[in-house]
Tab-separated table of C-alpha atoms in Angstrom:
chain	number	residue	atom	x	y	z
A	1	MET	CA	11.640	-7.858	-25.341
A	2	PRO	CA	8.174	-9.271	-24.907
A	3	ASN	CA	5.556	-8.466	-27.488
A	4	ALA	CA	3.278	-5.859	-26.348
A	5	THR	CA	0.171	-7.436	-27.844
A	6	ASP	CA	1.056	-10.823	-25.868
A	7	VAL	CA	1.595	-8.873	-22.560
A	8	GLN	CA	-1.830	-7.009	-23.233
A	9	ARG	CA	-3.501	-10.418	-23.852
A	10	PHE	CA	-2.093	-11.741	-20.546
A	11	ASP	CA	-3.350	-8.517	-18.597
A	12	ASP	CA	-6.773	-8.732	-20.138
A	13	ALA	CA	-7.372	-12.373	-19.066
A	14	LEU	CA	-6.051	-11.453	-15.763
A	15	ALA	CA	-8.615	-8.531	-15.634
A	16	THR	CA	-11.416	-10.927	-16.568
A	17	LEU	CA	-10.417	-13.012	-13.542
A	18	ASN	CA	-10.697	-10.138	-11.499
A	19	GLU	CA	-14.052	-9.069	-12.739
A	20	LEU	CA	-15.315	-12.686	-12.121
A	21	ALA	CA	-14.130	-12.556	-8.665
A	22	ALA	CA	-16.138	-9.458	-7.789
A	23	HIS	CA	-19.203	-11.653	-8.236
A	24	ASP	CA	-17.842	-14.806	-6.806
A	25	MET	CA	-14.902	-15.154	-4.425
A	26	ASP	CA	-13.925	-18.711	-5.684
A	27	PHE	CA	-12.459	-17.102	-8.824
A	28	TYR	CA	-10.303	-14.861	-6.469
A	29	LYS	CA	-8.211	-17.825	-5.714
A	30	GLY	CA	-7.561	-18.214	-9.460
A	31	TYR	CA	-6.647	-14.429	-9.688
A	32	GLU	CA	-4.324	-14.455	-6.628
A	33	GLY	CA	-2.775	-17.605	-7.912
A	34	VAL	CA	-1.772	-16.020	-11.121
A	35	LEU	CA	-0.250	-13.237	-9.464
A	36	ASP	CA	1.491	-15.402	-6.947
A	37	TRP	CA	3.015	-17.362	-10.123
A	38	LEU	CA	3.947	-14.107	-11.702
A	39	ALA	CA	5.773	-13.010	-8.492
A	40	GLN	CA	8.065	-15.967	-8.566
A	41	GLN	CA	9.285	-15.444	-12.117
A	42	THR	CA	12.667	-14.281	-12.784
A	43	SER	CA	11.338	-11.823	-15.405
A	44	PRO	CA	7.721	-11.065	-15.003
A	45	GLY	CA	7.579	-9.004	-18.129
A	46	THR	CA	8.882	-11.819	-20.306
A	47	ALA	CA	6.812	-14.420	-18.473
A	48	LYS	CA	3.694	-12.438	-19.195
A	49	GLY	CA	4.743	-12.201	-22.932
A	50	VAL	CA	5.199	-15.905	-23.314
A	51	VAL	CA	2.030	-16.876	-21.683
A	52	GLY	CA	0.311	-14.100	-23.486
A	53	GLU	CA	1.278	-15.646	-26.736
A	54	GLN	CA	-0.198	-19.140	-25.657
A	55	LEU	CA	-3.571	-17.207	-25.225
A	56	SER	CA	-3.901	-16.475	-28.784
A	57	LEU	CA	-7.098	-17.679	-30.211
A	58	GLY	CA	-8.453	-18.340	-33.617
A	59	TRP	CA	-12.000	-17.440	-35.191
A	60	HIS	CA	-11.383	-13.864	-34.420
A	61	PHE	CA	-13.605	-12.810	-37.258
A	62	ARG	CA	-16.675	-14.134	-35.605
A	63	LYS	CA	-17.996	-11.055	-33.581
A	64	SER	CA	-20.934	-10.714	-31.138
A	65	ALA	CA	-21.356	-9.862	-27.558
A	66	ALA	CA	-21.857	-13.574	-26.585
A	67	ILE	CA	-18.654	-14.632	-28.676
A	68	THR	CA	-16.643	-11.767	-27.186
A	69	GLN	CA	-17.705	-12.854	-23.579
A	70	PHE	CA	-16.947	-16.361	-24.373
A	71	ARG	CA	-13.441	-15.536	-25.728
A	72	GLU	CA	-12.719	-13.674	-22.555
A	73	ALA	CA	-13.703	-16.587	-20.361
A	74	LEU	CA	-11.693	-19.057	-22.347
A	75	ARG	CA	-8.649	-16.843	-21.886
A	76	ALA	CA	-9.052	-16.597	-18.296
A	77	TYR	CA	-9.510	-20.265	-18.230
A	78	LEU	CA	-6.322	-20.838	-20.167
A	79	LEU	CA	-4.423	-18.384	-18.101
A	80	VAL	CA	-5.091	-20.306	-14.871
A	81	LEU	CA	-4.453	-23.618	-16.370
A	82	ILE	CA	-1.112	-22.564	-18.060
A	83	THR	CA	0.253	-20.779	-14.913
A	84	ARG	CA	-1.049	-23.042	-12.118
A	85	TYR	CA	-1.522	-26.271	-13.660
A	86	GLY	CA	1.175	-26.443	-16.183
A	87	LEU	CA	-1.181	-26.847	-19.267
A	88	ALA	CA	0.966	-27.375	-22.461
A	89	GLY	CA	1.446	-29.406	-25.647
A	90	GLY	CA	-1.526	-31.367	-26.900
A	91	GLN	CA	-3.722	-30.615	-23.895
A	92	LEU	CA	-3.024	-26.835	-24.408
A	93	LYS	CA	-4.037	-27.229	-27.956
A	94	THR	CA	-7.130	-29.110	-27.157
A	95	ALA	CA	-8.206	-26.497	-24.593
A	96	LYS	CA	-7.650	-23.609	-26.995
A	97	GLY	CA	-9.734	-25.486	-29.561
A	98	ILE	CA	-13.083	-25.224	-27.456
A	99	GLU	CA	-15.699	-23.630	-29.615
A	100	PRO	CA	-18.661	-21.547	-28.451
A	101	GLY	CA	-20.932	-23.635	-30.515
A	102	SER	CA	-24.598	-22.544	-31.251
A	103	ASP	CA	-25.200	-21.335	-27.765
A	104	ALA	CA	-22.031	-19.294	-26.785
A	105	ALA	CA	-23.714	-18.140	-23.396
A	106	HIS	CA	-24.371	-21.671	-22.389
A	107	THR	CA	-21.057	-22.931	-23.356
A	108	ARG	CA	-19.420	-20.005	-21.401
A	109	ARG	CA	-21.324	-20.890	-18.237
A	110	VAL	CA	-20.134	-24.549	-18.491
A	111	LEU	CA	-16.512	-23.199	-19.100
A	112	LEU	CA	-16.746	-21.050	-15.969
A	113	ALA	CA	-18.040	-23.807	-13.809
A	114	SER	CA	-15.000	-25.831	-14.815
A	115	LEU	CA	-12.481	-22.804	-14.105
A	116	LYS	CA	-14.307	-22.229	-10.691
A	117	ASN	CA	-13.359	-25.920	-9.690
A	118	TYR	CA	-9.783	-25.307	-10.887
A	119	CYS	CA	-9.610	-21.934	-8.902
A	120	ARG	CA	-11.085	-23.456	-5.612
A	121	ARG	CA	-8.103	-26.070	-5.641
A	122	ILE	CA	-5.361	-23.232	-5.836
A	123	VAL	CA	-3.253	-22.726	-2.572
A	124	VAL	CA	-1.527	-19.338	-2.624
A	125	ARG	CA	1.393	-19.300	-0.310
A	126	HIS	CA	1.099	-17.616	2.960
A	127	GLY	CA	3.887	-15.635	4.727
A	128	GLY	CA	4.840	-14.071	1.308
A	129	ILE	CA	3.759	-11.537	-1.060
A	130	VAL	CA	1.401	-11.521	-3.895
A	131	ILE	CA	2.216	-8.815	-6.537
A	132	ASP	CA	-0.372	-7.134	-8.776
A	133	SER	CA	0.437	-7.048	-12.410
A	134	LYS	CA	-0.017	-3.219	-12.248
A	135	VAL	CA	2.911	-3.035	-9.948
A	136	TYR	CA	5.073	-4.451	-12.679
A	137	GLU	CA	3.732	-2.048	-15.204
A	138	TRP	CA	4.633	0.986	-13.167
A	139	ALA	CA	7.951	-0.416	-12.088
A	140	GLY	CA	8.618	-0.777	-15.885
A	141	LEU	CA	7.624	2.924	-16.672
A	142	ARG	CA	9.643	4.229	-13.747
A	143	HIS	CA	12.721	2.020	-14.669
A	144	PHE	CA	12.503	0.464	-10.950
A	145	ALA	CA	14.595	-2.697	-11.502
A	146	ASP	CA	13.727	-6.168	-10.014
A	147	VAL	CA	10.518	-5.024	-8.254
A	148	ALA	CA	9.435	-8.387	-7.162
A	149	ARG	CA	12.871	-9.207	-5.648
A	150	VAL	CA	13.101	-5.747	-4.045
A	151	LEU	CA	9.534	-6.221	-2.403
A	152	ARG	CA	10.305	-9.752	-1.460
A	153	ASP	CA	13.418	-8.682	0.354
A	154	GLY	CA	11.661	-5.978	1.875
A	155	ARG	CA	8.926	-8.051	3.422
A	156	ASP	CA	11.586	-10.685	4.539
A	157	ARG	CA	13.456	-7.964	6.293
A	158	GLY	CA	10.362	-6.786	7.935
A	159	ALA	CA	9.780	-10.175	9.527
A	160	GLU	CA	13.183	-10.225	10.866
A	161	ILE	CA	13.228	-6.852	12.379
A	162	LEU	CA	9.832	-7.276	13.846
A	163	ARG	CA	11.269	-10.124	16.102
A	164	HIS	CA	13.948	-8.039	17.286
A	165	ALA	CA	11.488	-5.010	17.819
A	166	PHE	CA	9.135	-7.270	19.777
A	167	ALA	CA	11.954	-8.755	21.921
A	168	TYR	CA	13.137	-5.152	22.695
A	169	ALA	CA	9.780	-3.915	23.454
A	170	ARG	CA	9.209	-6.749	26.089
A	171	ARG	CA	12.309	-6.010	27.934
A	172	VAL	CA	12.240	-4.336	31.372
A	173	ASP	CA	15.203	-1.993	30.523
A	174	ASP	CA	15.618	0.470	27.645
A	175	ALA	CA	19.420	0.182	27.345
A	176	GLN	CA	19.704	1.738	23.829
A	177	GLY	CA	17.043	4.423	24.436
A	178	HIS	CA	14.824	2.956	21.469
A	179	TYR	CA	11.676	2.743	23.121
A	180	ALA	CA	11.708	6.019	24.870
A	181	ARG	CA	12.813	7.650	21.714
A	182	TRP	CA	9.944	6.470	19.529
A	183	PHE	CA	7.158	5.745	22.101
A	184	GLY	CA	7.966	7.782	25.153
A	185	ILE	CA	6.196	6.454	28.193
A	186	ALA	CA	3.533	4.623	26.308
A	187	ASN	CA	2.444	1.263	27.750
A	188	ARG	CA	5.103	-1.165	26.911
A	189	ARG	CA	2.795	-4.269	27.357
A	190	GLU	CA	0.161	-2.812	24.615
A	191	VAL	CA	2.894	-1.874	22.178
A	192	ALA	CA	4.630	-5.278	22.535
A	193	THR	CA	1.267	-7.025	21.940
A	194	ASP	CA	0.936	-5.033	18.712
A	195	PHE	CA	4.434	-6.208	17.755
A	196	GLU	CA	3.462	-9.591	18.304
A	197	ARG	CA	0.337	-9.449	16.278
A	198	LEU	CA	2.580	-7.936	13.512
A	199	ILE	CA	4.890	-10.964	13.604
A	200	GLU	CA	1.763	-13.283	13.176
A	201	VAL	CA	0.708	-11.303	10.149
A	202	TYR	CA	4.102	-11.559	8.619
A	203	HIS	CA	4.423	-15.398	9.200
A	204	LYS	CA	0.882	-16.372	8.575
A	205	LYS	CA	-0.574	-14.325	5.872
A	206	SER	CA	0.410	-12.945	2.322
A	207	ILE	CA	0.853	-9.366	1.819
A	208	ARG	CA	-0.958	-8.152	-1.485
A	209	ILE	CA	0.772	-5.520	-2.990
A	210	ARG	CA	-0.967	-3.174	-5.612
A	211	VAL	CA	-0.638	0.521	-6.673
A	212	GLU	CA	-2.781	3.657	-5.734
A	213	GLU	CA	-3.742	5.301	-9.020
A	214	ARG	CA	-5.833	8.304	-9.612
A	215	THR	CA	-7.346	9.602	-12.816
A	216	GLU	CA	-6.669	13.227	-13.830
A	217	ARG	CA	-9.138	15.600	-15.415
A	218	ASP	CA	-7.605	15.142	-18.768
A	219	GLY	CA	-8.124	11.350	-18.353
A	220	SER	CA	-4.445	10.363	-17.810
A	221	VAL	CA	-3.887	7.746	-14.955
A	222	ARG	CA	-1.101	8.649	-12.341
A	223	LEU	CA	0.031	7.229	-9.162
A	224	ASP	CA	-0.958	9.122	-5.963
A	225	THR	CA	1.792	11.074	-4.593
A	226	VAL	CA	2.481	9.018	-1.499
A	227	TYR	CA	4.724	6.226	-0.562
A	228	GLY	CA	1.891	3.837	0.249
A	229	VAL	CA	-1.667	3.461	1.166
A	230	ALA	CA	-3.562	1.080	3.335
A	231	THR	CA	-6.975	0.816	4.804
A	232	ARG	CA	-7.155	0.864	8.551
A	233	GLN	CA	-8.680	-2.140	10.249
A	234	HIS	CA	-8.638	-3.760	13.804
A	235	TRP	CA	-6.834	-6.798	14.550
A	236	ASP	CA	-9.971	-8.687	14.975
A	237	TYR	CA	-11.107	-7.867	11.221
A	238	ALA	CA	-7.595	-8.666	10.097
A	239	GLN	CA	-6.991	-11.939	11.838
A	240	PRO	CA	-9.439	-14.251	9.931
A	241	LYS	CA	-8.233	-12.767	6.497
A	242	GLU	CA	-5.869	-14.573	4.113
A	243	LEU	CA	-4.261	-11.441	2.830
A	244	ILE	CA	-3.091	-8.059	4.187
A	245	ASP	CA	-3.666	-5.379	1.580
A	246	ILE	CA	-1.269	-2.328	0.821
A	247	ARG	CA	-0.933	-0.045	-2.147
A	248	LEU	CA	2.150	1.693	-3.381
A	249	GLY	CA	2.383	5.279	-4.504
A	250	ASP	CA	4.454	7.543	-6.656
A	251	TYR	CA	7.115	8.176	-4.000
A	252	PHE	CA	7.790	4.466	-3.445
A	253	PHE	CA	9.390	4.130	-7.006
A	254	ASP	CA	11.898	7.089	-6.621
A	255	GLY	CA	12.191	7.560	-2.782
A	256	THR	CA	13.051	4.060	-1.367
A	257	ALA	CA	16.233	2.287	-0.731
A	258	VAL	CA	17.483	-0.679	1.465
A	259	HIS	CA	17.864	1.663	4.336
A	260	SER	CA	16.279	4.891	5.354
A	261	SER	CA	18.184	8.093	4.962
A	262	GLN	CA	15.968	10.821	6.331
A	263	ILE	CA	17.249	14.239	7.445
A	264	VAL	CA	17.050	14.687	11.154
A	265	HIS	CA	17.213	18.467	12.157
A	266	ASP	CA	18.515	19.895	15.460
A	267	THR	CA	15.812	18.779	17.919
A	268	ALA	CA	15.619	21.947	19.950
A	269	MET	CA	15.173	24.082	16.691
A	270	TYR	CA	12.716	21.873	14.981
A	271	ASP	CA	10.609	21.487	18.233
A	272	ALA	CA	10.471	25.147	18.501
A	273	ILE	CA	9.325	25.611	14.899
A	274	LEU	CA	6.848	22.619	15.064
A	275	GLU	CA	5.335	24.091	18.105
A	276	ARG	CA	4.876	27.590	16.726
A	277	HIS	CA	3.404	26.051	13.823
A	278	LEU	CA	0.823	24.138	15.712
A	279	VAL	CA	-0.087	27.160	17.709
A	280	MET	CA	-0.710	29.081	14.539
A	281	LYS	CA	-2.749	26.266	13.071
A	282	LYS	CA	-4.833	26.206	16.106
A	283	GLU	CA	-5.161	30.048	15.796
A	284	GLN	CA	-6.569	29.588	12.359
A	285	ALA	CA	-9.385	27.268	13.384
A	286	THR	CA	-10.083	29.638	16.379
A	287	ALA	CA	-10.262	32.632	13.864
A	288	LEU	CA	-12.836	30.935	11.821
A	289	GLU	CA	-15.070	29.992	14.951
A	290	ASP	CA	-14.576	33.731	16.286
A	291	LEU	CA	-16.027	34.906	12.975
A	292	ARG	CA	-18.895	32.467	13.092
A	293	GLN	CA	-19.807	33.415	16.633
A	294	ALA	CA	-19.587	37.122	15.871
A	295	ILE	CA	-21.878	36.920	12.842
A	296	MET	CA	-24.513	34.840	14.919
A	297	ALA	CA	-24.234	37.438	17.748
A	298	GLY	CA	-25.585	40.068	15.014
A	299	GLY	CA	-22.336	41.752	14.062
A	300	ASP	CA	-21.722	43.540	10.625
A	301	GLU	CA	-21.079	40.513	8.265
A	302	VAL	CA	-19.155	42.491	5.634
A	303	ALA	CA	-16.877	44.164	8.094
A	304	LEU	CA	-16.303	41.043	10.174
A	305	GLU	CA	-15.365	39.009	7.131
A	306	ALA	CA	-13.010	41.604	5.767
A	307	ALA	CA	-11.370	41.641	9.198
A	308	HIS	CA	-11.229	37.970	9.221
A	309	THR	CA	-9.572	37.877	5.674
A	310	LEU	CA	-6.795	40.233	7.083
A	311	ARG	CA	-6.358	38.086	10.054
A	312	GLU	CA	-6.118	34.798	7.962
A	313	ALA	CA	-3.576	36.453	5.730
A	314	ASP	CA	-1.495	37.451	8.659
A	315	ILE	CA	-1.573	33.942	10.108
A	316	ALA	CA	-0.736	32.495	6.772
A	317	ARG	CA	2.327	34.820	6.495
A	318	ARG	CA	3.563	33.848	9.872
A	319	ILE	CA	3.183	30.138	9.104
A	320	ARG	CA	5.204	30.634	5.926
A	321	GLU	CA	7.939	32.622	7.689
A	322	ASN	CA	8.111	30.007	10.481
A	323	ALA	CA	8.421	27.132	7.933
A	324	ALA	CA	11.154	29.022	6.232
A	325	ARG	CA	13.168	28.540	9.589
A	326	VAL	CA	13.814	24.824	8.739
A	327	PRO	CA	16.925	24.326	6.633
A	328	PRO	CA	16.227	23.770	3.009
A	329	GLN	CA	16.400	20.062	2.002
A	330	ASP	CA	16.425	18.178	-1.209
A	331	ARG	CA	13.826	15.539	-1.094
A	332	THR	CA	15.621	13.377	-3.777
A	333	ARG	CA	18.443	12.870	-1.024
A	334	GLU	CA	15.978	11.391	1.384
A	335	LYS	CA	15.038	7.889	1.189
A	336	ILE	CA	12.660	5.560	3.087
A	337	SER	CA	13.511	1.791	3.299
A	338	VAL	CA	11.286	-0.582	1.380
A	339	THR	CA	11.080	-2.595	4.511
A	340	GLY	CA	9.768	0.458	6.419
A	341	VAL	CA	7.253	1.332	3.665
A	342	ILE	CA	5.841	-2.064	3.732
A	343	LEU	CA	5.784	-2.361	7.421
A	344	HIS	CA	4.094	1.305	8.023
A	345	GLU	CA	1.231	0.227	5.793
A	346	VAL	CA	0.804	-3.127	7.237
A	347	THR	CA	0.451	-1.535	10.648
A	348	HIS	CA	-2.554	0.354	9.159
A	349	ASN	CA	-4.344	-2.911	7.793
A	350	ALA	CA	-3.450	-5.137	10.730
A	351	ILE	CA	-3.434	-3.219	13.987
A	352	TRP	CA	-5.302	-0.188	13.409
A	353	THR	CA	-2.637	2.413	13.408
A	354	THR	CA	-3.271	5.843	12.042
A	355	ASP	CA	-1.173	8.790	10.620
A	356	VAL	CA	-1.758	10.946	13.647
A	357	GLN	CA	-2.405	14.724	13.209
A	358	ILE	CA	-1.810	17.291	15.700
A	359	GLU	CA	-3.652	20.498	14.714
A	360	GLY	CA	-3.693	19.224	10.953
A	361	GLN	CA	-0.008	18.442	11.073
A	362	ALA	CA	0.612	14.884	10.058
A	363	MET	CA	3.315	13.070	12.292
A	364	TYR	CA	5.434	11.724	9.570
A	365	GLY	CA	9.525	11.495	9.667
A	366	PRO	CA	11.918	11.379	12.506
A	367	ASN	CA	11.576	14.996	13.965
A	368	CYS	CA	7.905	14.820	14.150
A	369	CYS	CA	7.716	11.315	15.519
A	370	LEU	CA	10.514	12.144	18.131
A	371	TRP	CA	8.375	15.247	19.141
A	372	LEU	CA	5.101	13.112	19.343
A	373	ALA	CA	6.739	10.524	21.626
A	374	ARG	CA	7.910	13.221	24.067
A	375	ASN	CA	4.663	15.272	24.029
A	376	HIS	CA	1.874	12.644	23.187
A	377	PRO	CA	3.226	9.179	23.954
A	378	GLY	CA	-0.256	7.585	23.757
A	379	LYS	CA	-0.686	8.860	20.346
A	380	ALA	CA	3.052	7.717	19.342
A	381	ALA	CA	1.649	4.359	20.295
A	382	THR	CA	-0.885	4.203	17.472
A	383	ASN	CA	1.133	6.352	14.751
A	384	ALA	CA	2.372	4.107	11.964
A	385	ASP	CA	5.522	6.018	11.357
A	386	ASN	CA	6.666	5.600	14.977
A	387	PHE	CA	6.280	1.824	14.568
A	388	ARG	CA	8.205	1.988	11.258
A	389	LEU	CA	11.022	4.302	12.895
A	390	PHE	CA	11.334	2.060	15.986
A	391	SER	CA	11.579	-1.088	13.874
A	392	GLU	CA	14.141	0.323	11.637
A	393	GLU	CA	16.396	0.557	14.733
A	394	PHE	CA	17.064	-3.055	14.091
A	395	LEU	CA	17.491	-2.923	10.264
A	396	THR	CA	20.966	-4.057	9.740
A	397	ALA	CA	22.994	-4.125	6.685
């Protein structure tokens, strides 16, 4: 079991590197380099403890702002040299012995200039993953075993199924019906081009994996209640970048598996329920606009708002009753593949997909995506979960 103080020392040094990177991108190579090293360790927690112990420094009794900043810089310097350059033995002892001298601020600047040169020379592997240390922290808290291996396997399976998905999308026929199922009559050439770009991303770029945290009112930090999050960007913006960036949420740690096992309801039943729901959601928006127009026309505002409240309550009641027609399900029984979660988020960050909404209803999961492909194929070809579900048709054991 690694010592908590040693692990914290490692994390603090890594945080210093990240802070330096905010002002100078050369330091970012050092930050990513350490994360890349950590992802390759058999036991990341133990590895952090071992390195953290080596980051322990003396002269801790000498306190001042300048001394504190120097110590932080020295630990970041040692972290990069230990993990990326194999610093050990006498050389490590010499480096740890660097003193701040009479002008700690000047010595820190000299040290950072040397660190910057070391960071510049680091080459992070492309076509792999770079896992942020926070992922390991949350994985430990959630008892999620071997998170680095799980994520690497998920990414590698993604590269494999994308090749099959691209080949299928380019075919003239649709023998298994996969394309029509998830994209309807959407333009096959455009969809195939998007898959080709995704293949290029998986083979030429690293995927940086972080977590999506939120701070509660009581100051506690929690994971956002999603599987994952990624910023949307066009291919033209993604192409020159070295990294594709995705963030994992709460559901990832208890709602994923090697294969997806989502409940697929009877299509006719679900479509009828969904379409009634969309009509009532549109009615909600219309009711609000009707109220606004009536007030602008000079109607009795108090009476109109009272009538609107009753109308809203009636619509809300009908929406609840309609939703109750969907058979109850246990979310703990449903899983989404790790490969699918990564691929879904990568499509946001690489080919500008969105989480399509129809009348405020997000198009997630098999039933919604099947309906979207039949009724709005153009939107299906921009919806991240349709790309995920089509690709998972080729996810074998």
